[in-house]
């Protein structure tokens, strides 16, 4: 029998294996966490804009009220039931750390600190969040994970220190306190986002703060002078809708999908993004060290995303 010619011989066609549900979930979660980081990277420049027309206490209280009204309207519109009593302690931690503590402490710091110097807080936040997560949830990331995380944090610290001249200011106390309370809020919010949608986590945390933030806004506005400008109103609206609600919605969804430690490492890029926005929106100077640090940080992020905890 004659062999089949090459023209008629059957061909083996390589077919790419379809993505598994787990892979799709991780990819979607990573993208959502990255969107959250992008939203957060605008927080400091937007806060600086807001401080042009509002006092620090007014800015924080009013942003919380506006964000709570947005979140509450969404919860009512889709008739979300009130969370069970077992979830309220965790929601209180989210409210204290993310809704009240971090915005207030960083806003007070930005009265005397530049956005570049304040970015130190964000550079340390991924490592602190991973530490809180290990303590709270019992996760144990691998040595490769921790090595890459520490290297990325060190790169960000060196960069931000160089940007600010290495000087410590009185604002550092606010910044380091903000670092701790925010890491606790992120960790607890990421844990809750595994049992309820992320937007509901931040939504209920905002609503929980409304009885405090509403009278605080009235009191602060009566004592602090208000001179609204286009910049200050835009900054206020962004930190309320973008940073305080929408950014946290996708951020908590991302953490629930890929895990708190790995999602937190995406924030290593946040200080660099903040500095870019500071140049574009605030006119701050950016040195040539930025692209080198960005490359180092991206390598660290890639390693942490592949390391198995």
mmCIF file of C-alpha atoms in Angstrom:
data_model
loop_
_atom_site.group_PDB
_atom_site.id
_atom_site.type_symbol
_atom_site.label_atom_id
_atom_site.label_comp_id
_atom_site.label_asym_id
_atom_site.label_seq_id
_atom_site.Cartn_x
_atom_site.Cartn_y
_atom_site.Cartn_z
ATOM 1 C CA UNK A 1 0.000 0.000 0.000
ATOM 2 C CA UNK A 2 1.341 3.401 -0.953
ATOM 3 C CA UNK A 3 1.833 6.004 1.733
ATOM 4 C CA UNK A 4 -0.461 8.988 1.647
ATOM 5 C CA UNK A 5 0.951 12.009 -0.063
ATOM 6 C CA UNK A 6 1.773 15.043 1.973
ATOM 7 C CA UNK A 7 -1.105 16.861 0.292
ATOM 8 C CA UNK A 8 -3.665 14.383 1.593
ATOM 9 C CA UNK A 9 -2.053 13.382 4.876
ATOM 10 C CA UNK A 10 -4.048 14.435 7.916
ATOM 11 C CA UNK A 11 -2.747 17.508 9.683
ATOM 12 C CA UNK A 12 -2.435 17.949 13.395
ATOM 13 C CA UNK A 13 -3.710 21.354 14.391
ATOM 14 C CA UNK A 14 -2.695 22.741 17.749
ATOM 15 C CA UNK A 15 -5.683 24.137 19.558
ATOM 16 C CA UNK A 16 -5.150 26.406 22.509
ATOM 17 C CA UNK A 17 -6.745 25.090 25.653
ATOM 18 C CA UNK A 18 -9.612 27.285 26.830
ATOM 19 C CA UNK A 19 -9.020 29.359 29.891
ATOM 20 C CA UNK A 20 -10.214 27.674 33.063
ATOM 21 C CA UNK A 21 -12.734 29.434 35.318
ATOM 22 C CA UNK A 22 -10.026 29.843 37.970
ATOM 23 C CA UNK A 23 -7.680 31.521 35.480
ATOM 24 C CA UNK A 24 -10.445 33.830 34.264
ATOM 25 C CA UNK A 25 -11.323 34.739 37.851
ATOM 26 C CA UNK A 26 -7.695 35.555 38.679
ATOM 27 C CA UNK A 27 -7.306 37.672 35.534
ATOM 28 C CA UNK A 28 -10.520 39.576 36.190
ATOM 29 C CA UNK A 29 -9.598 40.037 39.833
ATOM 30 C CA UNK A 30 -6.171 41.400 38.918
ATOM 31 C CA UNK A 31 -7.706 43.878 36.482
ATOM 32 C CA UNK A 32 -10.219 45.030 39.086
ATOM 33 C CA UNK A 33 -7.524 45.501 41.710
ATOM 34 C CA UNK A 34 -5.446 47.454 39.161
ATOM 35 C CA UNK A 35 -8.413 49.742 38.446
ATOM 36 C CA UNK A 36 -8.706 50.338 42.177
ATOM 37 C CA UNK A 37 -5.018 51.245 42.383
ATOM 38 C CA UNK A 38 -5.447 53.687 39.490
ATOM 39 C CA UNK A 39 -8.357 55.348 41.282
ATOM 40 C CA UNK A 40 -6.381 55.522 44.527
ATOM 41 C CA UNK A 41 -3.360 57.021 42.752
ATOM 42 C CA UNK A 42 -5.437 60.139 42.061
ATOM 43 C CA UNK A 43 -6.447 60.557 45.703
ATOM 44 C CA UNK A 44 -3.516 62.670 46.878
ATOM 45 C CA UNK A 45 -3.567 65.094 43.908
ATOM 46 C CA UNK A 46 -7.368 65.357 44.202
ATOM 47 C CA UNK A 47 -7.037 66.011 47.931
ATOM 48 C CA UNK A 48 -4.486 68.748 47.225
ATOM 49 C CA UNK A 49 -6.993 70.313 44.841
ATOM 50 C CA UNK A 50 -9.747 70.005 47.446
ATOM 51 C CA UNK A 51 -7.635 71.770 50.066
ATOM 52 C CA UNK A 52 -7.500 74.827 47.787
ATOM 53 C CA UNK A 53 -11.106 75.621 48.729
ATOM 54 C CA UNK A 54 -11.968 73.523 51.788
ATOM 55 C CA UNK A 55 -10.478 73.015 55.226
ATOM 56 C CA UNK A 56 -9.125 69.533 56.025
ATOM 57 C CA UNK A 57 -11.950 68.556 58.375
ATOM 58 C CA UNK A 58 -14.612 69.877 56.002
ATOM 59 C CA UNK A 59 -13.076 68.063 53.050
ATOM 60 C CA UNK A 60 -12.964 64.704 54.835
ATOM 61 C CA UNK A 61 -16.451 64.983 56.360
ATOM 62 C CA UNK A 62 -18.156 66.167 53.184
ATOM 63 C CA UNK A 63 -16.473 63.505 51.033
ATOM 64 C CA UNK A 64 -17.685 60.842 53.444
ATOM 65 C CA UNK A 65 -21.250 62.179 53.360
ATOM 66 C CA UNK A 66 -21.322 62.340 49.553
ATOM 67 C CA UNK A 67 -19.862 58.854 49.223
ATOM 68 C CA UNK A 68 -22.376 57.516 51.768
ATOM 69 C CA UNK A 69 -25.268 59.053 49.831
ATOM 70 C CA UNK A 70 -24.028 57.434 46.604
ATOM 71 C CA UNK A 71 -23.534 54.070 48.288
ATOM 72 C CA UNK A 72 -26.821 54.239 50.177
ATOM 73 C CA UNK A 73 -28.722 55.068 46.996
ATOM 74 C CA UNK A 74 -27.177 52.061 45.249
ATOM 75 C CA UNK A 75 -28.022 49.762 48.165
ATOM 76 C CA UNK A 76 -31.627 50.989 48.221
ATOM 77 C CA UNK A 77 -32.019 50.839 44.445
ATOM 78 C CA UNK A 78 -31.237 47.125 44.304
ATOM 79 C CA UNK A 79 -32.862 46.382 47.682
ATOM 80 C CA UNK A 80 -29.817 44.876 49.361
ATOM 81 C CA UNK A 81 -30.739 43.397 52.761
ATOM 82 C CA UNK A 82 -28.954 44.617 55.857
ATOM 83 C CA UNK A 83 -25.901 42.434 56.660
ATOM 84 C CA UNK A 84 -26.094 39.945 59.485
ATOM 85 C CA UNK A 85 -24.869 40.926 62.926
ATOM 86 C CA UNK A 86 -21.723 38.802 62.535
ATOM 87 C CA UNK A 87 -20.505 41.122 59.754
ATOM 88 C CA UNK A 88 -20.871 44.456 61.565
ATOM 89 C CA UNK A 89 -17.629 44.248 63.602
ATOM 90 C CA UNK A 90 -15.671 43.770 60.365
ATOM 91 C CA UNK A 91 -17.593 46.600 58.678
ATOM 92 C CA UNK A 92 -16.741 48.822 61.650
ATOM 93 C CA UNK A 93 -13.031 48.123 61.092
ATOM 94 C CA UNK A 94 -13.415 49.000 57.399
ATOM 95 C CA UNK A 95 -15.254 52.198 58.333
ATOM 96 C CA UNK A 96 -12.687 53.230 60.934
ATOM 97 C CA UNK A 97 -9.694 52.497 58.732
ATOM 98 C CA UNK A 98 -10.770 53.271 55.164
ATOM 99 C CA UNK A 99 -13.692 55.690 55.483
ATOM 100 C CA UNK A 100 -12.507 57.825 58.404
ATOM 101 C CA UNK A 101 -8.913 57.136 59.471
ATOM 102 C CA UNK A 102 -6.954 57.088 56.228
ATOM 103 C CA UNK A 103 -8.723 60.063 54.555
ATOM 104 C CA UNK A 104 -8.496 62.218 57.679
ATOM 105 C CA UNK A 105 -4.873 61.452 58.537
ATOM 106 C CA UNK A 106 -3.577 61.845 54.982
ATOM 107 C CA UNK A 107 -5.547 65.065 54.458
ATOM 108 C CA UNK A 108 -4.030 66.530 57.619
ATOM 109 C CA UNK A 109 -0.598 65.401 56.406
ATOM 110 C CA UNK A 110 -1.067 67.012 52.986
ATOM 111 C CA UNK A 111 -1.555 70.403 54.615
ATOM 112 C CA UNK A 112 2.206 70.513 55.184
ATOM 113 C CA UNK A 113 3.514 67.681 53.001
ATOM 114 C CA UNK A 114 3.869 67.352 49.239
ATOM 115 C CA UNK A 115 2.149 64.524 47.424
ATOM 116 C CA UNK A 116 5.577 63.039 46.636
ATOM 117 C CA UNK A 117 6.458 62.792 50.320
ATOM 118 C CA UNK A 118 3.014 61.460 51.224
ATOM 119 C CA UNK A 119 3.479 58.708 48.637
ATOM 120 C CA UNK A 120 5.771 56.987 51.172
ATOM 121 C CA UNK A 121 2.603 55.817 52.913
ATOM 122 C CA UNK A 122 1.345 54.155 49.768
ATOM 123 C CA UNK A 123 4.729 52.588 49.112
ATOM 124 C CA UNK A 124 4.647 50.844 52.478
ATOM 125 C CA UNK A 125 0.951 49.933 52.350
ATOM 126 C CA UNK A 126 1.252 46.673 50.329
ATOM 127 C CA UNK A 127 3.755 45.179 52.761
ATOM 128 C CA UNK A 128 1.752 46.317 55.784
ATOM 129 C CA UNK A 129 -1.463 44.936 54.300
ATOM 130 C CA UNK A 130 0.222 41.582 53.665
ATOM 131 C CA UNK A 131 1.426 41.511 57.276
ATOM 132 C CA UNK A 132 -2.058 42.320 58.598
ATOM 133 C CA UNK A 133 -3.490 39.645 56.320
ATOM 134 C CA UNK A 134 -1.051 37.020 57.593
ATOM 135 C CA UNK A 135 -1.997 37.839 61.168
ATOM 136 C CA UNK A 136 -5.746 38.099 60.547
ATOM 137 C CA UNK A 137 -6.424 35.292 58.091
ATOM 138 C CA UNK A 138 -3.544 32.914 58.846
ATOM 139 C CA UNK A 139 -2.151 32.991 55.288
ATOM 140 C CA UNK A 140 1.534 32.191 54.889
ATOM 141 C CA UNK A 141 2.995 33.550 51.626
ATOM 142 C CA UNK A 142 6.172 31.957 50.298
ATOM 143 C CA UNK A 143 9.709 33.273 50.794
ATOM 144 C CA UNK A 144 9.829 34.319 47.141
ATOM 145 C CA UNK A 145 6.688 36.365 47.709
ATOM 146 C CA UNK A 146 8.120 38.137 50.743
ATOM 147 C CA UNK A 147 11.482 38.749 49.075
ATOM 148 C CA UNK A 148 9.839 40.369 46.053
ATOM 149 C CA UNK A 149 7.463 42.352 48.263
ATOM 150 C CA UNK A 150 10.297 43.695 50.421
ATOM 151 C CA UNK A 151 12.371 44.529 47.341
ATOM 152 C CA UNK A 152 9.468 46.415 45.786
ATOM 153 C CA UNK A 153 8.747 48.296 49.000
ATOM 154 C CA UNK A 154 12.440 49.199 49.326
ATOM 155 C CA UNK A 155 12.528 50.498 45.736
ATOM 156 C CA UNK A 156 9.484 52.684 46.361
ATOM 157 C CA UNK A 157 10.898 53.970 49.649
ATOM 158 C CA UNK A 158 14.210 54.907 48.039
ATOM 159 C CA UNK A 159 12.438 56.670 45.211
ATOM 160 C CA UNK A 160 10.018 58.621 47.399
ATOM 161 C CA UNK A 161 12.786 59.531 49.859
ATOM 162 C CA UNK A 162 14.857 60.859 46.978
ATOM 163 C CA UNK A 163 11.881 62.859 45.743
ATOM 164 C CA UNK A 164 11.371 64.488 49.146
ATOM 165 C CA UNK A 165 15.052 64.949 49.939
ATOM 166 C CA UNK A 166 14.938 62.343 52.694
ATOM 167 C CA UNK A 167 13.591 64.870 55.205
ATOM 168 C CA UNK A 168 11.118 63.853 57.889
ATOM 169 C CA UNK A 169 8.326 66.263 58.734
ATOM 170 C CA UNK A 170 5.644 66.487 61.393
ATOM 171 C CA UNK A 171 3.257 65.051 58.782
ATOM 172 C CA UNK A 172 5.031 61.681 59.038
ATOM 173 C CA UNK A 173 3.164 60.866 62.247
ATOM 174 C CA UNK A 174 -0.112 61.274 60.378
ATOM 175 C CA UNK A 175 1.186 59.251 57.447
ATOM 176 C CA UNK A 176 2.415 56.285 59.473
ATOM 177 C CA UNK A 177 -0.801 56.221 61.514
ATOM 178 C CA UNK A 178 -2.769 56.287 58.249
ATOM 179 C CA UNK A 179 -0.683 53.373 56.997
ATOM 180 C CA UNK A 180 -1.667 51.184 59.938
ATOM 181 C CA UNK A 181 -5.389 51.943 59.986
ATOM 182 C CA UNK A 182 -5.718 51.589 56.213
ATOM 183 C CA UNK A 183 -3.952 48.221 56.155
ATOM 184 C CA UNK A 184 -6.349 46.976 58.831
ATOM 185 C CA UNK A 185 -9.324 48.255 56.847
ATOM 186 C CA UNK A 186 -8.094 46.703 53.599
ATOM 187 C CA UNK A 187 -7.498 43.359 55.256
ATOM 188 C CA UNK A 188 -10.908 43.218 56.896
ATOM 189 C CA UNK A 189 -12.622 44.477 53.758
ATOM 190 C CA UNK A 190 -10.895 41.856 51.629
ATOM 191 C CA UNK A 191 -12.034 39.154 54.048
ATOM 192 C CA UNK A 192 -15.644 40.377 53.974
ATOM 193 C CA UNK A 193 -15.582 40.613 50.173
ATOM 194 C CA UNK A 194 -15.365 36.821 50.094
ATOM 195 C CA UNK A 195 -18.845 36.510 51.596
ATOM 196 C CA UNK A 196 -20.538 39.589 50.121
ATOM 197 C CA UNK A 197 -19.906 41.697 46.994
ATOM 198 C CA UNK A 198 -17.112 44.228 47.420
ATOM 199 C CA UNK A 199 -19.316 47.218 46.630
ATOM 200 C CA UNK A 200 -21.628 46.196 49.462
ATOM 201 C CA UNK A 201 -18.681 46.033 51.878
ATOM 202 C CA UNK A 202 -17.646 49.628 51.287
ATOM 203 C CA UNK A 203 -21.270 50.694 50.807
ATOM 204 C CA UNK A 204 -22.358 49.505 54.246
ATOM 205 C CA UNK A 205 -19.164 50.868 55.823
ATOM 206 C CA UNK A 206 -19.962 54.322 54.394
ATOM 207 C CA UNK A 207 -23.572 54.140 55.542
ATOM 208 C CA UNK A 208 -22.376 53.059 58.987
ATOM 209 C CA UNK A 209 -20.358 56.287 59.233
ATOM 210 C CA UNK A 210 -23.185 58.582 58.075
ATOM 211 C CA UNK A 211 -24.553 59.327 61.579
ATOM 212 C CA UNK A 212 -21.045 60.569 62.453
ATOM 213 C CA UNK A 213 -19.977 62.170 59.163
ATOM 214 C CA UNK A 214 -23.153 64.212 58.598
ATOM 215 C CA UNK A 215 -23.018 66.253 61.836
ATOM 216 C CA UNK A 216 -19.230 66.435 61.476
ATOM 217 C CA UNK A 217 -19.652 68.006 58.021
ATOM 218 C CA UNK A 218 -22.145 70.576 59.328
ATOM 219 C CA UNK A 219 -19.859 71.454 62.236
ATOM 220 C CA UNK A 220 -16.690 71.643 60.142
ATOM 221 C CA UNK A 221 -18.284 73.794 57.441
ATOM 222 C CA UNK A 222 -19.472 76.249 60.098
ATOM 223 C CA UNK A 223 -15.951 76.699 61.485
ATOM 224 C CA UNK A 224 -13.647 76.368 58.476
ATOM 225 C CA UNK A 225 -13.724 78.961 55.671
ATOM 226 C CA UNK A 226 -14.929 77.624 52.319
ATOM 227 C CA UNK A 227 -13.803 79.175 49.037
ATOM 228 C CA UNK A 228 -14.961 76.771 46.321
ATOM 229 C CA UNK A 229 -13.078 76.771 43.037
ATOM 230 C CA UNK A 230 -13.181 74.520 39.983
ATOM 231 C CA UNK A 231 -10.161 72.619 41.322
ATOM 232 C CA UNK A 232 -11.493 72.220 44.854
ATOM 233 C CA UNK A 233 -14.944 71.043 43.761
ATOM 234 C CA UNK A 234 -13.434 68.603 41.230
ATOM 235 C CA UNK A 235 -11.062 67.266 43.876
ATOM 236 C CA UNK A 236 -13.907 66.853 46.373
ATOM 237 C CA UNK A 237 -16.101 65.011 43.880
ATOM 238 C CA UNK A 238 -13.283 62.665 42.888
ATOM 239 C CA UNK A 239 -12.248 61.693 46.420
ATOM 240 C CA UNK A 240 -15.926 61.130 47.281
ATOM 241 C CA UNK A 241 -17.090 59.167 44.223
ATOM 242 C CA UNK A 242 -13.838 57.813 42.770
ATOM 243 C CA UNK A 243 -11.530 57.171 45.715
ATOM 244 C CA UNK A 244 -14.050 56.595 48.478
ATOM 245 C CA UNK A 245 -16.593 54.440 46.652
ATOM 246 C CA UNK A 246 -15.959 53.273 43.064
ATOM 247 C CA UNK A 247 -12.241 52.634 43.586
ATOM 248 C CA UNK A 248 -12.887 50.614 46.732
ATOM 249 C CA UNK A 249 -15.643 48.621 45.012
ATOM 250 C CA UNK A 250 -13.296 47.215 42.363
ATOM 251 C CA UNK A 251 -10.434 46.986 44.851
ATOM 252 C CA UNK A 252 -12.306 44.729 47.270
ATOM 253 C CA UNK A 253 -13.622 42.607 44.393
ATOM 254 C CA UNK A 254 -10.059 42.182 43.183
ATOM 255 C CA UNK A 255 -8.778 41.223 46.627
ATOM 256 C CA UNK A 256 -11.534 38.652 47.007
ATOM 257 C CA UNK A 257 -10.594 37.078 43.655
ATOM 258 C CA UNK A 258 -6.788 36.906 43.894
ATOM 259 C CA UNK A 259 -6.161 37.083 47.634
ATOM 260 C CA UNK A 260 -5.257 39.968 49.907
ATOM 261 C CA UNK A 261 -1.429 39.606 49.865
ATOM 262 C CA UNK A 262 -1.105 39.345 46.081
ATOM 263 C CA UNK A 263 -3.618 42.119 45.335
ATOM 264 C CA UNK A 264 -1.889 44.405 47.820
ATOM 265 C CA UNK A 265 1.373 44.148 45.888
ATOM 266 C CA UNK A 266 -0.242 45.888 42.918
ATOM 267 C CA UNK A 267 -0.212 48.987 45.087
ATOM 268 C CA UNK A 268 3.561 49.106 44.719
ATOM 269 C CA UNK A 269 2.866 50.959 41.474
ATOM 270 C CA UNK A 270 0.570 53.477 43.167
ATOM 271 C CA UNK A 271 3.235 55.951 44.374
ATOM 272 C CA UNK A 272 4.685 56.154 40.865
ATOM 273 C CA UNK A 273 1.259 56.755 39.373
ATOM 274 C CA UNK A 274 0.610 59.388 42.027
ATOM 275 C CA UNK A 275 3.828 61.166 41.092
ATOM 276 C CA UNK A 276 2.851 61.135 37.421
ATOM 277 C CA UNK A 277 -0.518 62.673 38.263
ATOM 278 C CA UNK A 278 1.257 65.190 40.500
ATOM 279 C CA UNK A 279 3.333 66.333 37.546
ATOM 280 C CA UNK A 280 0.353 66.541 35.201
ATOM 281 C CA UNK A 281 -2.163 68.027 37.627
ATOM 282 C CA UNK A 282 -0.079 69.883 40.235
ATOM 283 C CA UNK A 283 3.036 70.800 38.264
ATOM 284 C CA UNK A 284 5.444 68.976 40.597
ATOM 285 C CA UNK A 285 8.856 68.012 39.225
ATOM 286 C CA UNK A 286 9.584 64.370 38.388
ATOM 287 C CA UNK A 287 13.210 63.208 38.222
ATOM 288 C CA UNK A 288 14.732 60.764 35.719
ATOM 289 C CA UNK A 289 14.757 58.093 38.457
ATOM 290 C CA UNK A 290 11.021 57.495 37.883
ATOM 291 C CA UNK A 291 11.220 55.107 34.887
ATOM 292 C CA UNK A 292 14.024 53.073 36.526
ATOM 293 C CA UNK A 293 12.032 52.668 39.716
ATOM 294 C CA UNK A 294 8.893 51.880 37.731
ATOM 295 C CA UNK A 295 10.698 49.046 35.943
ATOM 296 C CA UNK A 296 11.981 47.598 39.232
ATOM 297 C CA UNK A 297 8.528 47.796 40.792
ATOM 298 C CA UNK A 298 6.860 46.115 37.830
ATOM 299 C CA UNK A 299 9.346 43.222 38.081
ATOM 300 C CA UNK A 300 8.523 42.820 41.784
ATOM 301 C CA UNK A 301 4.800 42.875 41.055
ATOM 302 C CA UNK A 302 5.230 40.182 38.386
ATOM 303 C CA UNK A 303 7.140 37.964 40.848
ATOM 304 C CA UNK A 304 4.587 38.364 43.634
ATOM 305 C CA UNK A 305 1.730 37.577 41.269
ATOM 306 C CA UNK A 306 3.401 34.280 40.297
ATOM 307 C CA UNK A 307 4.674 33.284 43.724
ATOM 308 C CA UNK A 308 2.579 30.729 45.546
ATOM 309 C CA UNK A 309 1.619 31.532 49.075
#
